[in-house]
Structures are given as C-alpha cells and as structure tokens.
C-alpha cells in the first residue's frame, strides 16, 4: 500500500467488539507494510548492534599491532555505516506510510459511519466526542499501528543480541541476559497510573472541545445578549483544567522515561565493573570488553522502543475503544446486508409518521406548523429517516406503507430528502454545487428560477475572479460565507429541487428572505413540485396560503388539518402561532383586515404591506422575548 493510493476503495469491515480487537484488525489489514517495517527495523538495529563488534576488533588490532585486522575492522565499520543509513531511511519511509494509511483507514470508516447515521450521530454521541475521535484519537491509533513493527524489530534484535553475547562472552553475556528482562518489565507497574492520567487529560480535552464548539455555534446569540464573556471564562477554566491534566500526565511519562535511562545505566556500570575485573584477571581481552560495552550501550535503543510501544498502547487503547464505539452505532432496523451505496427499490405513496399522526398525501404540498422550532427540526429528521427511530421502540416513518428503517440506506436517501433550516454550501463553482444525484427531470435553470436566484446569479457573476459572464463557473466560498443568509437559503433550495426526490422535506426554507421573494418562491415551489410529495415546515402565511393542506401540531401530535384561511378563522391556537398574537391581545381592526385579506386574490395578499408589517412586528417581539429568556437562563447558570 502506498500513500498515493489513498483513499481506499473499500476501508473494510472493522472488528469493533473492543478497542484491542479493533487495533488487531487494523494491524492485520496492513501486514505487508508491517513486515517491511520490521525487516528494515531489524536490519537497522542489527547494523547498530554489530558496530561495537567492529570497534572491538579495531581496538584489539591496535593492541596486537595488526594492520591487516585494523583495515578489516575499518572496512566493516564503513559497510555497517552504509547499511545503517540505508535501513534507517527505508524504515522511516515505511513507518510513516503505515501511520498515514492506518489513520486514513480509520477516518474513512468514521466518514462512512457519519454518512450512514446523518443527524442521528450527534444525538447519540456528543459533537466534541466526534471531533476528538476523528482528530486526536485517529493520530494515536495510527501511532500505535506504526510502532508495532519497530517494537517487533527491537524485540527480535534484543533476543538475538542476548543470545550472541552469551555465546561470545558467557561470563558477561549471562549478566546482560539476566538484566534485560528486568529493565523491560520495570516500567509495567507505572503504566496503569500513566494510562489513567492520559485518559483524564483526554476526557477534559473532549469537554473543552465540546464547550468551544457550542460557544462558536452560538456566538452571535451570546453577543446579542451579553453572554459572550461568561462562556469565554468557562472555556478558559476548561482549558486550564486540560493544561493541568496534561502536565500531570507528562510527569508520569517523564518518570517512566527516567526509569528507562537509570536502570540501563546501572546495568552498564555493573557490566563495566565486572568486565574490568575479568580483564585484570586475564579471563577476557580488552577488545572483548569494548565489544560487550558497546552492545550493552546499544540496548538503550531497543529499550526506548519498549517504552514507546507501552506508551503508544496506553494512549491508543482508549482511543480505539472510543472509535469502535462510534463505529458500532447502527441505523435502527437495517435489513441484512444493508449497503450504503445500494439503490434498492424506490417506494412511492403517502409519507406518514405514526408518532405524531402527520400524513403528507402523495403528490401534494403539505405545510406543517409547529410552535416549537426544535420539535419541528426533530420531526423533519424523522421524516427523512435520519432520527433515531426505533431505538426506544418508536415506530419508523412510512413511505407508501414501507418503513424507512426497513429500506437499504441508499434507497431511503433517494426516496426522501430533508433540507434543514441551516443548509451547508460547500466551496466550489456553482455548477459543482448543483451537480448532485438527481432524476434528471428538473434542470438547474428550472430549479434556480423556482428558488428565485436571479439576483444570486448576478452577484456571483460580478464577483467572479476570472471575469467570466457564466454564473455557473463562479466560485462559492467555504460555507457560502460571501453570500447573504437569504442567498444561501435559495441556492440550497435550488440544489434540493434538482434532486427531484419522491418526497422532499423543507424546514423553514424561506426564513431569511423578504416577503415578496417568499411569495414568488412559494409559487415556484408549488409549480415545480407538482405531482411530487412535498412537506414544508413553516409559519409563514405566504407559504401556508399556497399549500394544498396545512397540518397544525401541538404537544407533539396533529391537532388540526385544513386550509390556511379556514384554520385562521376557526383555531385560536393556530392563529396565535402564525400571527404571533394571543387571544389576550384582541384587535378588531386587525381581525377585519385579516378577514378582508383572506378574501383578496393571491397577488393582492402578497402586496398587503400593513399585514406584512404587523407580522414582522410580531416576529421581532417573539425574538426579543426569546433573547430575554436565554439571558435569564445564562444568569441563573452563572
């Protein structure tokens, strides 16, 4: 496997029964790379271990005044140095490849799981946890997989060296052979403490990451209500806790490193002291002592690899367990052999949610009014099969009588498309943005026209870097930051319309556009989606007036169903949600104006500025009330 071959065509099916099993599975997936790294690691360490032998031969040649043997020792040193350099270069190359390929495989697995679960992922795992797993944990897992081969090379070289020393010089070799296992196992009692401290550091870092993510996501609201400094102070405290935990963890690993230096030093002192006695007694030669001394000094290298593998495993085991836990999340009720890419059969018919009783008849435009925006978002996810339906015994949404949870994932995604209230635009040209899987029945021009994107196209053309007059070649910045909120919403709506799904679910698709544009979008949506099932979550009278039927939800259940004008006259609760006015605020003149507006033609309704101003004032009042409630909650928390 080479880095240029990434990404993998298929990252495989991991063993997620536990963290160690997941690490073992990763190691098995790249046996070839591990074998190469072990080979070059063994060659490198063997050449380093044999260098003292050449040095000992040179010293003994000088003592014996033998020029031939001195030249032979010099040639051996040159050969070993060349092999050492080549092997070290190849070992580094192969080891880094193993690290990157292991990390890339885990990232691909996580990306595939995120695509499979959709919005359900962050409901079942905290957003900070997902970020930590996909960044820091992936790096630690790759580190362990990469270090295994070097550890095996160090272990093999150490065993061969101890046996060779015992044969070469039995008296000193036995001392070394007895001391090496003690050195290797001396740090084991310290590892549990180091692992606990590392886990504590990681948990605090995950909480800090989640807090930072939440703060950034709500920064605009926090600034509006004066709560920015409060949340920043909380993040500072969390950051300091992470720093303290990192220092405590580093101290433990520093202690382990110190043990790995002190104990080999003591062994080296013992070998030299005993060796000098043997030389003075004439039982060994000076060159032999130099050789043994050099080989014992070499043992510091493989012992550092023993320390590294212990540290890598201590860090990677909990990381692998967390990654396995995320990868083990399943979409509820998938059929056997479910495949993300499998298209499967495409069901048709009514879209029905048995939990709320919501029914969206096939081929009709259904508007849903829900007083709670969060509940509306959760229901929209349920209608698309993204929510955690069935995890707690909740029945799945039905499309044409077929449960979405019983469909292959590819078929479910093709059948129902959900556009949330804050859609994301990826960077690239407009043509790339609109190049999405579709039925081919809706062209880009028709979708852009229905979404009223004329001014967006003109804006993109003016800002085009290459001066092209073709708006399709204009580039959109990351997340569409160069566009206004209304422009982003309309482009996202056009993208959804192009896909032409059997059922399209839109959550507040016109919340950021003005009333006149909203009226035209409502007409375009109704025209382009004729004969297709469309569900729109909205409280806008302009959209509600153009819907075939309006469904009003209260306390998570369908309360009433009918036409917009009829519900305004007959249902006070519906009227309060749509107009943002309660029964305690009667206004006879306004009611008469509302009745007169209901009797007007559609075009006149869109131009009724007095009614629109009244609705906008109601929206502003509701937003102010919501801001005050958030401010009170932050004050209580502080």
Tab-separated table of N, CA, C and O in Angstrom, residues 314-359:
chain	number	residue	atom	x	y	z
A	314	UNK	N	-0.950	2.504	25.645
A	314	UNK	CA	-1.723	3.132	26.720
A	314	UNK	C	-2.596	4.263	26.182
A	314	UNK	O	-3.723	4.460	26.637
A	315	UNK	N	-2.067	5.014	25.201
A	315	UNK	CA	-2.848	6.101	24.615
A	315	UNK	C	-3.857	5.593	23.598
A	315	UNK	O	-4.974	6.109	23.495
A	316	UNK	N	-3.460	4.595	22.815
A	316	UNK	CA	-4.304	4.176	21.687
A	316	UNK	C	-5.440	3.244	22.116
A	316	UNK	O	-6.472	3.199	21.437
A	317	UNK	N	-5.261	2.494	23.205
A	317	UNK	CA	-6.324	1.560	23.612
A	317	UNK	C	-7.638	2.288	23.912
A	317	UNK	O	-8.682	1.931	23.352
A	318	UNK	N	-7.650	3.321	24.775
A	318	UNK	CA	-8.918	4.040	24.957
A	318	UNK	C	-9.374	4.768	23.695
A	318	UNK	O	-10.573	4.877	23.443
A	319	UNK	N	-8.417	5.242	22.897
A	319	UNK	CA	-8.801	5.891	21.634
A	319	UNK	C	-9.473	4.896	20.699
A	319	UNK	O	-10.478	5.210	20.049
A	320	UNK	N	-8.919	3.676	20.623
A	320	UNK	CA	-9.525	2.648	19.781
A	320	UNK	C	-10.891	2.242	20.308
A	320	UNK	O	-11.818	1.972	19.531
A	321	UNK	N	-11.038	2.202	21.637
A	321	UNK	CA	-12.343	1.862	22.214
A	321	UNK	C	-13.380	2.916	21.856
A	321	UNK	O	-14.535	2.598	21.531
A	322	UNK	N	-12.990	4.192	21.904
A	322	UNK	CA	-13.934	5.250	21.541
A	322	UNK	C	-14.282	5.190	20.060
A	322	UNK	O	-15.439	5.362	19.670
A	323	UNK	N	-13.269	4.957	19.216
A	323	UNK	CA	-13.549	4.843	17.786
A	323	UNK	C	-14.446	3.649	17.498
A	323	UNK	O	-15.371	3.729	16.677
A	324	UNK	N	-14.203	2.527	18.181
A	324	UNK	CA	-15.043	1.344	17.986
A	324	UNK	C	-16.471	1.613	18.437
A	324	UNK	O	-17.428	1.122	17.824
A	325	UNK	N	-16.615	2.402	19.520
A	325	UNK	CA	-17.963	2.718	19.994
A	325	UNK	C	-18.724	3.552	18.959
A	325	UNK	O	-19.900	3.310	18.695
A	326	UNK	N	-18.046	4.517	18.349
A	326	UNK	CA	-18.699	5.322	17.308
A	326	UNK	C	-19.005	4.464	16.087
A	326	UNK	O	-20.101	4.535	15.509
A	327	UNK	N	-18.056	3.633	15.686
A	327	UNK	CA	-18.271	2.785	14.512
A	327	UNK	C	-19.319	1.709	14.777
A	327	UNK	O	-19.885	1.150	13.830
A	328	UNK	N	-19.568	1.426	16.045
A	328	UNK	CA	-20.561	0.411	16.383
A	328	UNK	C	-21.985	0.929	16.388
A	328	UNK	O	-22.923	0.139	16.511
A	329	UNK	N	-22.173	2.249	16.263
A	329	UNK	CA	-23.526	2.792	16.194
A	329	UNK	C	-24.193	2.322	14.913
A	329	UNK	O	-23.598	2.365	13.838
A	330	UNK	N	-25.399	1.883	15.044
A	330	UNK	CA	-26.113	1.320	13.895
A	330	UNK	C	-27.382	2.096	13.606
A	330	UNK	O	-28.039	2.603	14.523
A	331	UNK	N	-27.695	2.185	12.353
A	331	UNK	CA	-29.003	2.690	11.946
A	331	UNK	C	-30.034	1.663	12.345
A	331	UNK	O	-29.871	0.480	12.094
A	332	UNK	N	-31.088	2.105	12.999
A	332	UNK	CA	-32.056	1.185	13.581
A	332	UNK	C	-32.787	0.424	12.485
A	332	UNK	O	-33.261	0.997	11.512
A	333	UNK	N	-32.849	-0.881	12.670
A	333	UNK	CA	-33.656	-1.713	11.795
A	333	UNK	C	-33.164	-1.906	10.388
A	333	UNK	O	-33.973	-2.064	9.483
A	334	UNK	N	-31.845	-1.897	10.090
A	334	UNK	CA	-31.432	-2.110	8.713
A	334	UNK	C	-31.599	-3.567	8.331
A	334	UNK	O	-31.430	-4.464	9.155
A	335	UNK	N	-31.930	-3.848	7.094
A	335	UNK	CA	-32.031	-5.227	6.661
A	335	UNK	C	-30.664	-5.864	6.580
A	335	UNK	O	-29.644	-5.193	6.572
A	336	UNK	N	-30.641	-7.170	6.538
A	336	UNK	CA	-29.376	-7.892	6.429
A	336	UNK	C	-28.690	-7.495	5.133
A	336	UNK	O	-29.294	-7.392	4.070
A	337	UNK	N	-27.376	-7.285	5.251
A	337	UNK	CA	-26.611	-6.939	4.065
A	337	UNK	C	-26.850	-5.525	3.588
A	337	UNK	O	-26.637	-5.203	2.430
A	338	UNK	N	-27.313	-4.626	4.467
A	338	UNK	CA	-27.566	-3.245	4.075
A	338	UNK	C	-26.281	-2.615	3.563
A	338	UNK	O	-25.224	-2.752	4.156
A	339	UNK	N	-26.386	-1.896	2.452
A	339	UNK	CA	-25.221	-1.298	1.822
A	339	UNK	C	-25.500	0.176	1.605
A	339	UNK	O	-26.545	0.553	1.082
A	340	UNK	N	-24.533	1.015	1.981
A	340	UNK	CA	-24.719	2.446	1.840
A	340	UNK	C	-24.945	2.843	0.394
A	340	UNK	O	-25.683	3.771	0.097
A	341	UNK	N	-24.317	2.132	-0.544
A	341	UNK	CA	-24.425	2.522	-1.939
A	341	UNK	C	-25.566	1.823	-2.664
A	341	UNK	O	-25.828	2.114	-3.817
A	342	UNK	N	-26.200	0.864	-2.018
A	342	UNK	CA	-27.222	0.101	-2.719
A	342	UNK	C	-28.448	0.962	-2.983
A	342	UNK	O	-29.003	1.558	-2.063
A	343	UNK	N	-28.890	1.091	-4.235
A	343	UNK	CA	-30.048	1.922	-4.508
A	343	UNK	C	-31.339	1.329	-3.969
A	343	UNK	O	-32.156	2.015	-3.394
A	344	UNK	N	-31.543	0.032	-4.114
A	344	UNK	CA	-32.734	-0.625	-3.607
A	344	UNK	C	-33.993	-0.146	-4.311
A	344	UNK	O	-33.959	0.730	-5.180
A	345	UNK	N	-35.139	-0.677	-3.958
A	345	UNK	CA	-36.403	-0.238	-4.550
A	345	UNK	C	-36.766	1.167	-4.079
A	345	UNK	O	-36.420	1.567	-2.974
A	346	UNK	N	-37.458	1.916	-4.915
A	346	UNK	CA	-37.833	3.282	-4.574
A	346	UNK	C	-39.326	3.332	-4.291
A	346	UNK	O	-40.139	3.317	-5.218
A	347	UNK	N	-39.710	3.366	-3.020
A	347	UNK	CA	-41.139	3.341	-2.694
A	347	UNK	C	-41.818	4.643	-3.076
A	347	UNK	O	-41.187	5.705	-3.171
A	348	UNK	N	-43.110	4.579	-3.267
A	348	UNK	CA	-43.919	5.749	-3.598
A	348	UNK	C	-45.178	5.719	-2.748
A	348	UNK	O	-45.614	4.663	-2.318
A	349	UNK	N	-45.783	6.877	-2.554
A	349	UNK	CA	-47.039	6.938	-1.813
A	349	UNK	C	-47.002	7.991	-0.732
A	349	UNK	O	-46.140	8.885	-0.704
A	350	UNK	N	-47.955	7.902	0.183
A	350	UNK	CA	-48.079	8.877	1.263
A	350	UNK	C	-46.916	8.755	2.239
A	350	UNK	O	-46.399	7.662	2.488
A	351	UNK	N	-46.517	9.900	2.788
A	351	UNK	CA	-45.499	9.944	3.839
A	351	UNK	C	-46.224	10.096	5.172
A	351	UNK	O	-46.962	11.076	5.381
A	352	UNK	N	-46.020	9.126	6.067
A	352	UNK	CA	-46.805	9.089	7.307
A	352	UNK	C	-45.900	8.839	8.498
A	352	UNK	O	-45.044	7.944	8.479
A	353	UNK	N	-46.100	9.660	9.541
A	353	UNK	CA	-45.370	9.491	10.791
A	353	UNK	C	-46.337	9.002	11.865
A	353	UNK	O	-47.197	9.758	12.327
A	354	UNK	N	-46.222	7.740	12.296
A	354	UNK	CA	-47.168	7.210	13.279
A	354	UNK	C	-47.014	7.841	14.667
A	354	UNK	O	-47.923	7.740	15.488
A	355	UNK	N	-45.898	8.477	14.952
A	355	UNK	CA	-45.700	9.071	16.269
A	355	UNK	C	-46.560	10.322	16.436
A	355	UNK	O	-47.257	10.493	17.431
A	356	UNK	N	-46.521	11.202	15.446
A	356	UNK	CA	-47.278	12.453	15.539
A	356	UNK	C	-48.631	12.368	14.828
A	356	UNK	O	-49.496	13.222	15.049
A	357	UNK	N	-48.802	11.369	13.958
A	357	UNK	CA	-50.024	11.279	13.170
A	357	UNK	C	-49.988	12.142	11.928
A	357	UNK	O	-51.010	12.315	11.244
A	358	UNK	N	-48.802	12.683	11.591
A	358	UNK	CA	-48.664	13.534	10.415
A	358	UNK	C	-48.775	12.699	9.143
A	358	UNK	O	-48.063	11.712	8.975
A	359	UNK	N	-49.658	13.127	8.226
A	359	UNK	CA	-49.840	12.469	6.937
A	359	UNK	C	-49.623	13.498	5.842
A	359	UNK	O	-50.293	14.541	5.813
